[in-house]
Structure formats: structure tokens, C-alpha cells
Coordinates of C-alpha atoms and ligand atoms in Angstrom, one line a residue:
M72 CA 0.0 0.0 0.0
I73 CA 1.5 3.4 -1.0
F74 CA 0.6 6.4 1.0
K75 CA 1.3 9.8 -0.5
T76 CA 1.1 13.1 1.4
L77 CA -1.2 15.6 -0.2
T78 CA -1.9 19.3 -0.4
M79 CA -5.4 20.7 -0.1
I80 CA -8.3 18.7 -1.5
K81 CA -11.5 20.6 -2.2
N82 CA -13.3 18.8 -5.0
I83 CA -13.5 15.0 -5.3
L84 CA -14.7 13.1 -8.3
A85 CA -16.2 9.9 -6.9
I86 CA -17.0 6.7 -8.8
E87 CA -19.1 3.7 -7.5
T88 CA -19.7 0.6 -9.5
S89 CA -19.7 -2.2 -7.0
C90 CA -22.9 -3.8 -8.1
D91 CA -25.7 -2.8 -10.5
E92 CA -25.6 1.0 -10.2
T93 CA -23.2 3.1 -12.1
S94 CA -22.7 6.3 -10.1
V95 CA -20.5 9.4 -10.4
A96 CA -20.5 12.2 -8.0
I97 CA -18.6 15.4 -7.4
V98 CA -18.3 16.2 -3.7
Q99 CA -17.0 19.5 -2.4
N100 CA -15.4 19.8 1.1
G101 CA -16.8 16.4 2.1
N102 CA -20.3 17.5 2.5
K103 CA -21.5 19.4 -0.5
V104 CA -22.7 17.2 -3.2
L105 CA -22.5 19.2 -6.4
S106 CA -23.7 16.2 -8.5
N107 CA -24.7 12.6 -7.7
L108 CA -25.7 10.7 -10.8
I109 CA -27.0 7.2 -10.6
S110 CA -27.7 5.0 -13.6
S111 CA -29.6 2.0 -12.4
Q112 CA -29.4 -1.3 -14.3
I113 CA -32.5 -2.7 -12.5
K114 CA -34.7 -2.9 -15.6
V115 CA -32.2 -5.2 -17.4
H116 CA -31.5 -7.4 -14.4
Q117 CA -35.2 -7.7 -13.6
N118 CA -35.6 -10.0 -16.6
Y119 CA -33.3 -12.5 -14.8
G120 CA -34.7 -12.1 -11.3
G121 CA -31.3 -10.8 -9.9
V122 CA -28.0 -9.2 -10.9
V123 CA -26.1 -10.9 -13.8
P124 CA -22.4 -10.0 -13.1
E125 CA -21.3 -10.1 -16.8
I126 CA -24.1 -7.7 -17.9
A127 CA -23.5 -5.5 -14.9
S128 CA -19.8 -5.0 -15.9
R129 CA -20.7 -4.3 -19.5
M130 CA -23.3 -1.7 -18.6
H131 CA -20.9 0.1 -16.3
V132 CA -18.5 0.4 -19.3
E133 CA -21.3 1.8 -21.4
K134 CA -22.4 4.4 -18.9
M135 CA -19.2 5.6 -17.3
N136 CA -18.1 8.3 -19.7
L137 CA -21.5 9.7 -20.1
L138 CA -22.1 10.0 -16.4
I139 CA -18.7 11.7 -15.8
E140 CA -19.5 14.2 -18.5
K141 CA -22.9 14.9 -17.1
A142 CA -21.6 15.2 -13.5
F143 CA -19.2 18.0 -14.7
L144 CA -22.0 19.7 -16.6
E145 CA -24.3 19.6 -13.5
S146 CA -21.6 20.8 -11.1
K147 CA -20.4 23.5 -13.5
L148 CA -16.8 22.3 -12.8
T149 CA -14.2 20.9 -15.1
L150 CA -11.6 18.2 -14.6
N151 CA -9.1 21.0 -13.7
D152 CA -11.1 21.8 -10.6
I153 CA -10.7 18.3 -9.2
Q154 CA -8.0 17.4 -6.8
A155 CA -8.7 13.8 -6.3
V156 CA -10.5 10.8 -7.7
A157 CA -12.2 8.4 -5.3
V158 CA -13.4 5.0 -6.2
T159 CA -15.0 1.9 -4.5
Y160 CA -12.5 -1.0 -4.6
G161 CA -14.6 -3.5 -2.7
P162 CA -16.6 -5.3 -1.6
G163 CA -18.7 -6.1 -4.6
L164 CA -18.7 -7.9 -7.9
E165 CA -15.2 -8.1 -9.2
G166 CA -15.9 -7.2 -12.9
S167 CA -18.1 -4.3 -11.8
L168 CA -15.5 -3.0 -9.4
L169 CA -12.8 -3.2 -12.1
V170 CA -14.6 -0.9 -14.4
G171 CA -14.8 1.9 -11.8
V172 CA -11.2 1.4 -10.6
V173 CA -9.8 1.4 -14.2
A174 CA -11.8 4.7 -15.0
A175 CA -10.6 6.3 -11.7
K176 CA -6.9 5.2 -12.2
T177 CA -6.9 6.5 -15.8
I178 CA -8.3 9.9 -14.8
A179 CA -5.9 10.3 -11.9
A180 CA -2.9 9.3 -13.9
L181 CA -3.8 11.6 -16.8
K182 CA -4.4 14.6 -14.6
K183 CA -1.7 13.7 -12.1
I184 CA -4.1 14.0 -9.3
S185 CA -4.6 11.8 -6.2
L186 CA -6.4 8.5 -6.2
I187 CA -8.4 7.4 -3.1
G188 CA -9.6 3.8 -2.8
V189 CA -12.8 3.6 -0.7
N190 CA -14.3 0.6 1.1
H191 CA -18.0 0.5 0.0
L192 CA -19.1 -0.2 3.5
H193 CA -17.3 2.9 4.8
G194 CA -19.1 4.8 2.1
H195 CA -22.5 3.7 3.4
I196 CA -21.6 4.8 6.9
Y197 CA -20.2 8.1 5.7
A198 CA -23.5 8.9 3.8
N199 CA -24.5 10.1 7.3
F200 CA -21.7 12.7 7.1
L201 CA -23.7 14.3 4.3
L202 CA -26.4 15.3 6.8
P203 CA -26.5 18.9 7.9
K204 CA -25.8 17.7 11.4
P205 CA -23.6 14.5 11.1
P206 CA -23.2 12.1 14.0
K207 CA -20.3 12.6 16.6
F208 CA -18.0 9.9 17.7
P209 CA -18.4 7.3 19.2
F210 CA -21.6 5.9 17.6
I211 CA -23.1 2.6 16.7
A212 CA -23.7 2.0 13.0
L213 CA -26.2 -0.5 11.6
I214 CA -25.4 -1.4 8.0
V215 CA -28.4 -3.0 6.3
S216 CA -27.9 -3.6 2.5
G217 CA -28.3 -6.3 -0.1
G218 CA -25.0 -7.9 0.9
H219 CA -24.5 -6.9 4.6
T220 CA -26.2 -6.7 7.9
Q221 CA -23.7 -5.6 10.5
L222 CA -23.7 -3.8 13.8
V223 CA -20.5 -1.8 14.1
L224 CA -19.0 0.3 16.9
V225 CA -17.3 3.4 15.4
Q226 CA -14.9 4.9 17.9
K227 CA -13.5 7.6 15.6
H228 CA -12.9 8.1 11.9
F229 CA -12.2 4.7 10.3
Q230 CA -11.9 2.9 13.6
F231 CA -14.5 0.2 13.3
K232 CA -15.2 -2.7 15.6
V233 CA -17.7 -5.2 14.2
L234 CA -20.1 -6.3 17.1
G235 CA -22.2 -8.7 15.0
S236 CA -23.1 -9.7 11.5
T237 CA -25.7 -11.9 9.8
R238 CA -25.0 -15.6 9.9
D239 CA -26.7 -16.2 6.6
D240 CA -28.8 -13.8 4.5
A241 CA -28.5 -10.1 4.6
A242 CA -31.6 -8.1 5.5
G243 CA -31.9 -6.7 1.9
E244 CA -31.2 -10.1 0.5
S245 CA -34.2 -11.5 2.4
F246 CA -36.4 -8.8 1.0
D247 CA -35.2 -9.8 -2.5
K248 CA -35.6 -13.5 -1.9
I249 CA -39.2 -13.2 -0.5
A250 CA -40.2 -10.9 -3.4
R251 CA -38.8 -13.5 -5.8
F252 CA -40.7 -16.3 -4.1
L253 CA -43.9 -14.2 -4.2
E254 CA -43.2 -13.4 -7.9
L255 CA -43.2 -9.7 -7.2
G256 CA -40.0 -8.7 -9.1
Y257 CA -36.6 -7.4 -8.3
P258 CA -35.3 -5.7 -6.2
G259 CA -37.6 -6.8 -3.5
G260 CA -37.2 -4.1 -0.9
P261 CA -39.2 -1.2 -2.5
I262 CA -41.8 -3.6 -3.9
I263 CA -42.5 -5.3 -0.6
E264 CA -42.5 -1.9 1.1
K265 CA -45.2 -0.7 -1.3
K266 CA -47.4 -3.8 -0.8
A267 CA -46.9 -3.7 3.0
H268 CA -48.4 -0.2 3.1
I269 CA -51.8 -1.7 2.4
G270 CA -51.4 -4.9 4.3
S271 CA -51.7 -5.9 8.0
D272 CA -48.5 -6.5 9.8
K273 CA -50.4 -8.6 12.4
A274 CA -51.9 -11.1 9.9
F275 CA -49.0 -13.5 10.2
K276 CA -46.6 -14.1 13.1
F277 CA -43.3 -14.8 11.6
P278 CA -40.3 -15.8 13.8
Q279 CA -37.4 -13.5 14.7
A280 CA -34.3 -15.6 14.9
M281 CA -31.6 -15.2 17.6
K282 CA -33.6 -12.7 19.6
K283 CA -31.5 -13.3 22.7
I284 CA -28.1 -14.1 21.1
G285 CA -25.9 -11.0 21.1
Y286 CA -25.6 -8.8 18.1
E287 CA -25.7 -11.4 15.4
F288 CA -28.6 -11.8 12.9
S289 CA -30.1 -14.6 10.9
F290 CA -32.7 -14.1 8.2
S291 CA -32.8 -17.4 6.5
G292 CA -35.1 -18.9 9.1
L293 CA -37.6 -16.1 8.5
K294 CA -37.4 -16.7 4.8
T295 CA -38.1 -20.4 5.2
A296 CA -41.0 -19.7 7.6
V297 CA -42.6 -17.4 5.0
I298 CA -42.1 -19.8 2.2
Q299 CA -43.5 -22.8 4.2
E300 CA -46.5 -20.9 5.4
I301 CA -47.4 -19.6 1.9
T302 CA -46.8 -23.0 0.4
R303 CA -49.2 -24.6 3.0
L304 CA -51.9 -22.0 2.5
K305 CA -51.7 -22.5 -1.3
K306 CA -51.8 -26.3 -0.9
E307 CA -54.8 -26.2 1.5
K308 CA -56.5 -23.6 -0.9
I309 CA -56.8 -21.1 2.0
S310 CA -56.9 -17.5 0.6
F311 CA -54.5 -14.9 1.9
K312 CA -53.4 -11.4 0.9
I313 CA -49.9 -10.9 -0.4
E314 CA -50.0 -7.4 1.1
D315 CA -50.4 -9.0 4.6
V316 CA -47.5 -11.4 4.0
C317 CA -45.3 -8.4 2.9
A318 CA -46.4 -6.3 6.0
S319 CA -45.8 -9.1 8.5
F320 CA -42.5 -10.1 6.9
Q321 CA -41.3 -6.5 6.9
K322 CA -42.3 -6.0 10.5
A323 CA -40.4 -9.2 11.5
V324 CA -37.2 -7.8 9.9
I325 CA -37.6 -4.3 11.2
D326 CA -38.4 -5.4 14.8
I327 CA -35.3 -7.6 15.1
L328 CA -33.0 -4.9 13.6
I329 CA -34.4 -2.3 16.1
L330 CA -34.1 -4.7 19.1
K331 CA -30.4 -5.5 18.4
A332 CA -29.3 -2.0 17.4
I333 CA -30.8 -0.5 20.5
K334 CA -29.3 -3.2 22.7
A335 CA -25.8 -2.5 21.1
C336 CA -26.2 1.2 21.9
Q337 CA -27.4 0.6 25.5
D338 CA -24.7 -2.1 26.2
H339 CA -22.0 0.3 25.1
H340 CA -23.6 3.4 26.7
I341 CA -23.8 5.2 23.4
N342 CA -26.7 7.3 22.5
Q343 CA -26.2 7.8 18.8
L344 CA -27.3 5.2 16.2
V345 CA -26.3 5.6 12.6
L346 CA -28.3 3.7 10.0
C347 CA -27.1 3.1 6.5
G348 CA -27.4 0.8 3.4
G349 CA -30.1 0.3 0.8
V350 CA -32.7 -1.1 3.3
T351 CA -32.7 2.3 5.2
A352 CA -34.5 3.7 2.1
N353 CA -37.6 1.9 3.7
Q354 CA -39.8 4.6 5.2
T355 CA -41.6 2.2 7.5
L356 CA -38.2 1.2 8.9
R357 CA -37.0 4.8 9.2
N358 CA -40.2 5.8 11.1
A359 CA -40.0 2.7 13.4
F360 CA -36.4 3.4 14.3
E361 CA -37.0 7.1 14.9
K362 CA -39.9 6.2 17.3
S363 CA -38.2 3.4 19.2
C364 CA -34.9 5.3 19.5
S365 CA -36.6 8.5 20.8
E366 CA -38.4 6.4 23.4
V367 CA -35.1 5.3 24.9
G368 CA -33.2 8.6 24.4
I369 CA -31.1 7.5 21.5
Q370 CA -30.5 9.9 18.6
C371 CA -31.1 8.1 15.3
F372 CA -29.3 9.2 12.1
V373 CA -30.4 8.1 8.6
P374 CA -28.9 9.3 5.4
P375 CA -30.9 11.5 3.0
L376 CA -32.9 9.1 0.7
D377 CA -30.7 9.6 -2.4
F378 CA -27.7 8.4 -0.4
C379 CA -29.2 5.2 1.1
T380 CA -28.9 2.8 -1.9
D381 CA -25.6 2.7 -3.8
N382 CA -24.3 6.1 -4.8
A383 CA -21.0 7.8 -5.5
G384 CA -21.8 10.8 -3.2
M385 CA -21.2 8.6 -0.1
I386 CA -17.9 7.4 -1.6
G387 CA -16.8 11.0 -2.1
A388 CA -17.7 11.8 1.5
A389 CA -15.7 8.9 2.9
A390 CA -12.7 9.8 0.7
H391 CA -12.7 13.3 2.0
Y392 CA -12.4 12.1 5.6
M393 CA -9.9 9.4 4.6
Y394 CA -7.7 12.1 3.3
K395 CA -8.4 14.4 6.1
T396 CA -7.8 12.0 8.9
K397 CA -5.1 9.7 7.5
K398 CA -3.1 12.6 6.0
G399 CA -2.5 10.4 3.1
I400 CA -4.1 8.2 0.5
N401 CA -4.1 4.7 -0.8
S402 CA -3.1 5.1 -4.4
N403 CA -2.2 1.5 -5.1
I404 CA -5.7 0.2 -5.5
K405 CA -6.5 -3.4 -6.2
V406 CA -10.1 -4.5 -6.3
N407 CA -11.2 -6.8 -3.4
P408 CA -14.6 -8.3 -3.9
N409 CA -14.5 -9.7 -0.4
L410 CA -13.2 -6.6 1.4
E411 CA -14.3 -6.4 5.0
I412 CA -15.1 -3.3 7.0
Ligands
KG4_250 O1 -26.9 -0.7 -0.3 P1 -27.6 -1.3 -1.5 O2 -28.0 -0.3 -2.6 O3 -26.6 -2.3 -2.2 C1 -25.8 -3.1 -1.5 O4 -24.7 -2.6 -1.1 O5 -26.1 -4.3 -1.3 O6 -28.8 -2.2 -1.0 C2 -29.6 -2.8 -1.9 C3 -30.6 -3.6 -1.1 C4 -31.5 -4.5 -1.9 O7 -31.5 -5.8 -1.3 C5 -32.9 -3.9 -1.9 O8 -33.9 -4.8 -1.9 C6 -32.8 -3.2 -0.6 O9 -31.5 -2.7 -0.5 N1 -33.8 -2.0 -0.5 C7 -34.8 -2.0 0.3 C8 -35.5 -0.8 0.0 N2 -34.9 -0.2 -1.1 C9 -33.8 -0.9 -1.4 N3 -35.2 -2.8 1.3 C10 -36.4 -2.5 1.9 N4 -37.1 -1.4 1.6 C11 -36.7 -0.5 0.6 N5 -37.5 0.5 0.4
ZN251 ZN1 -24.2 -0.8 -1.0

């Protein structure tokens, strides 16, 4: 790893291509997002019921230059105004990550500016530093995305201690799998949330796994319980409402997340909880956390909606603080699909 000392960085060009969103942002001083463009590939992957890695990489290549051009137009800056390029180098799909990293390395080399490799999970957490009033250290972070469900103690900038993770499916993954089983489409989160709005969350009592076991999660048992119950109802020709299934499933996920996140805060005597990751785009979840946290005197932080699901704005924010706190940058980036926090 090569660290290089830097002069002032004001404007960062950030690139995120870890999965099925091509995103380019320009972030000023770590908290002013001049442009945050996201080109989603959902419509294409929907035909396959999930992300097809090969197609994802190809589509990142197709969109990259266009998005960079657009970001500069929108921000009214040029490449000459940029002092660093930030890029996600993991975790994620290898081919997808490579597209972003090659683009970032090329721009940085051409313009002789700094290159900052960012961990995608750090990006999700730092989306909260785009809030007008960001959290203060120490805080507990709950990452809930399509690939991760983790409770993390954050002592100071880039000092993470994982308290617990999921033993099987991630929370977002369970939304996607249930939606797939119910033949609702992909990605499952937003579709299930919409259906849940008009359903009853008391119609079914689905299990919450590992309620009493520390800070770890498990969502595969919940998934199996939903599948078994619906299969039974269908077999016995008992009618049910999909909306009720969605609402009851969603409640089971939200309740266990809240229970464990608040426990982590209380056990560590920390009164700030920082939520992040695609699942936090769920308004029902946001409201439920807000309510439960305020009841026990915990301040809850959630990123602005545009910065919950994958986006380059959060990568630019994390890069700003990486630079600022480490007084140097990682310029020798190698993609790492299995990178941990
Ligand atoms: O953070 P993200 O964009 O990508 C990863 O890093 O994985 O998260 C994507 C996940 C998907 O599983 C998607 O179903 C879920 O976030 N998601 C939601 C909602 N919007 C996206 N889950 C529940 N409710 C939502 N509104
Ligand atoms: Zn993500």
C-alpha cells in the first residue's frame, strides 16, 4: 500500500460501480454534493430475477463516460477543478469494481491527481456525514444492505469494531428472496414496502431468529418460515393477501433490527445510532427506528434518501475524511470483492 502526502483537496470526483448501479458524484469539502448521478441497471437485471455480473460490468462500461461528462455539466466544474478521484474498490462484484477502478486510475494518472480507494461499507456509513448535522464519535452503526447486515462500533474516523453480522442472508437479500418467491419482481425491498403499506403486519406471526443471542442476525429462518406458510396456504387452498405477507415479513425484519441495534447502543452506553445501506430507504423502517430510539433517548441518524442505496456521493464523503484523517491516501488500489469493514 502506497501512501502519499497531499496538499489541499477541495473537490473530489467519486465513482461507484460495486454492483448494479453506475454512479458518479462530485463532492466539495466532504459534505456538499454538487452532483450525484446514478444510472440503475435494474430494468435489465429484472428480466433475470437478480443481478447478472457479466451484464453489470458491460453496462458500467457503457455508462461511465456519459455520467462523468454529465456530472461535470451539472456541477459546473471541469476536470481541472478536481484534486482527487475516489473509487470503490470492494466489496462487490469483481468485474463491476474493475470498471470503476480502471476509470478512476486513468483519470488520476492523466491529470496527475490523487487517487483514493474507498471501502464500499465505509461509504455507506459516511453517507451520514452528508447530513446537515452529522453524528459525533463514538456511535453505533447498523449497515443494512443487499450484501451486509452488521452492527459496528465506530470509535473515531475509520476505527471500526464489528459487534455482530448476519450468519446467513443479509436483510436486503431476504427482501429480495421473498419478493422473488412471491413473484413480485426485483429488487424486493421497494416492492415489498409498497405492498406492505396496504397490508396488516399482524396477519402473520413470523419468527425472529436469535432474539437473545448478542448482536448477530439470521434471516434465512424467517425466509423459510414465510415460504413454508405460503406453500401450506396454497396447498390447502386457503386464501390470503400478499399485502399481509409483505407487511408481516417486513415487520419481523424491522423489529429484530431495532431490538439488536438499541441493545448495542445501551450495552455500550452510546446514545447515537447511525443507520445506512439500501434497506434504510424503507420509510416504515425509518419511522419505526425514529420512534423506538426516541423512546429510549437514542438519537437516530439516517442518510438522505438519495444516499441510502448505492451512490458515489457517499464514496466522495468517505474519501474526504480518509484524506483528512489519515493525512495520506491509498493510491495502489487493487479490487477486493470480499473486502471487509
Ligand atoms: O446498499 P444497496 O443499494 O446495495 C448493497 O450494497 O447491497 O442495497 C440494496 C438492497 C437490496 O436488497 C434492496 O432490496 C434493498 O436494499 N432495498 C430496500 C428498499 N430499497 C432498497 N429494502 C427495503 N425497503 C426498501 N425501500
Ligand atoms: Zn451498498
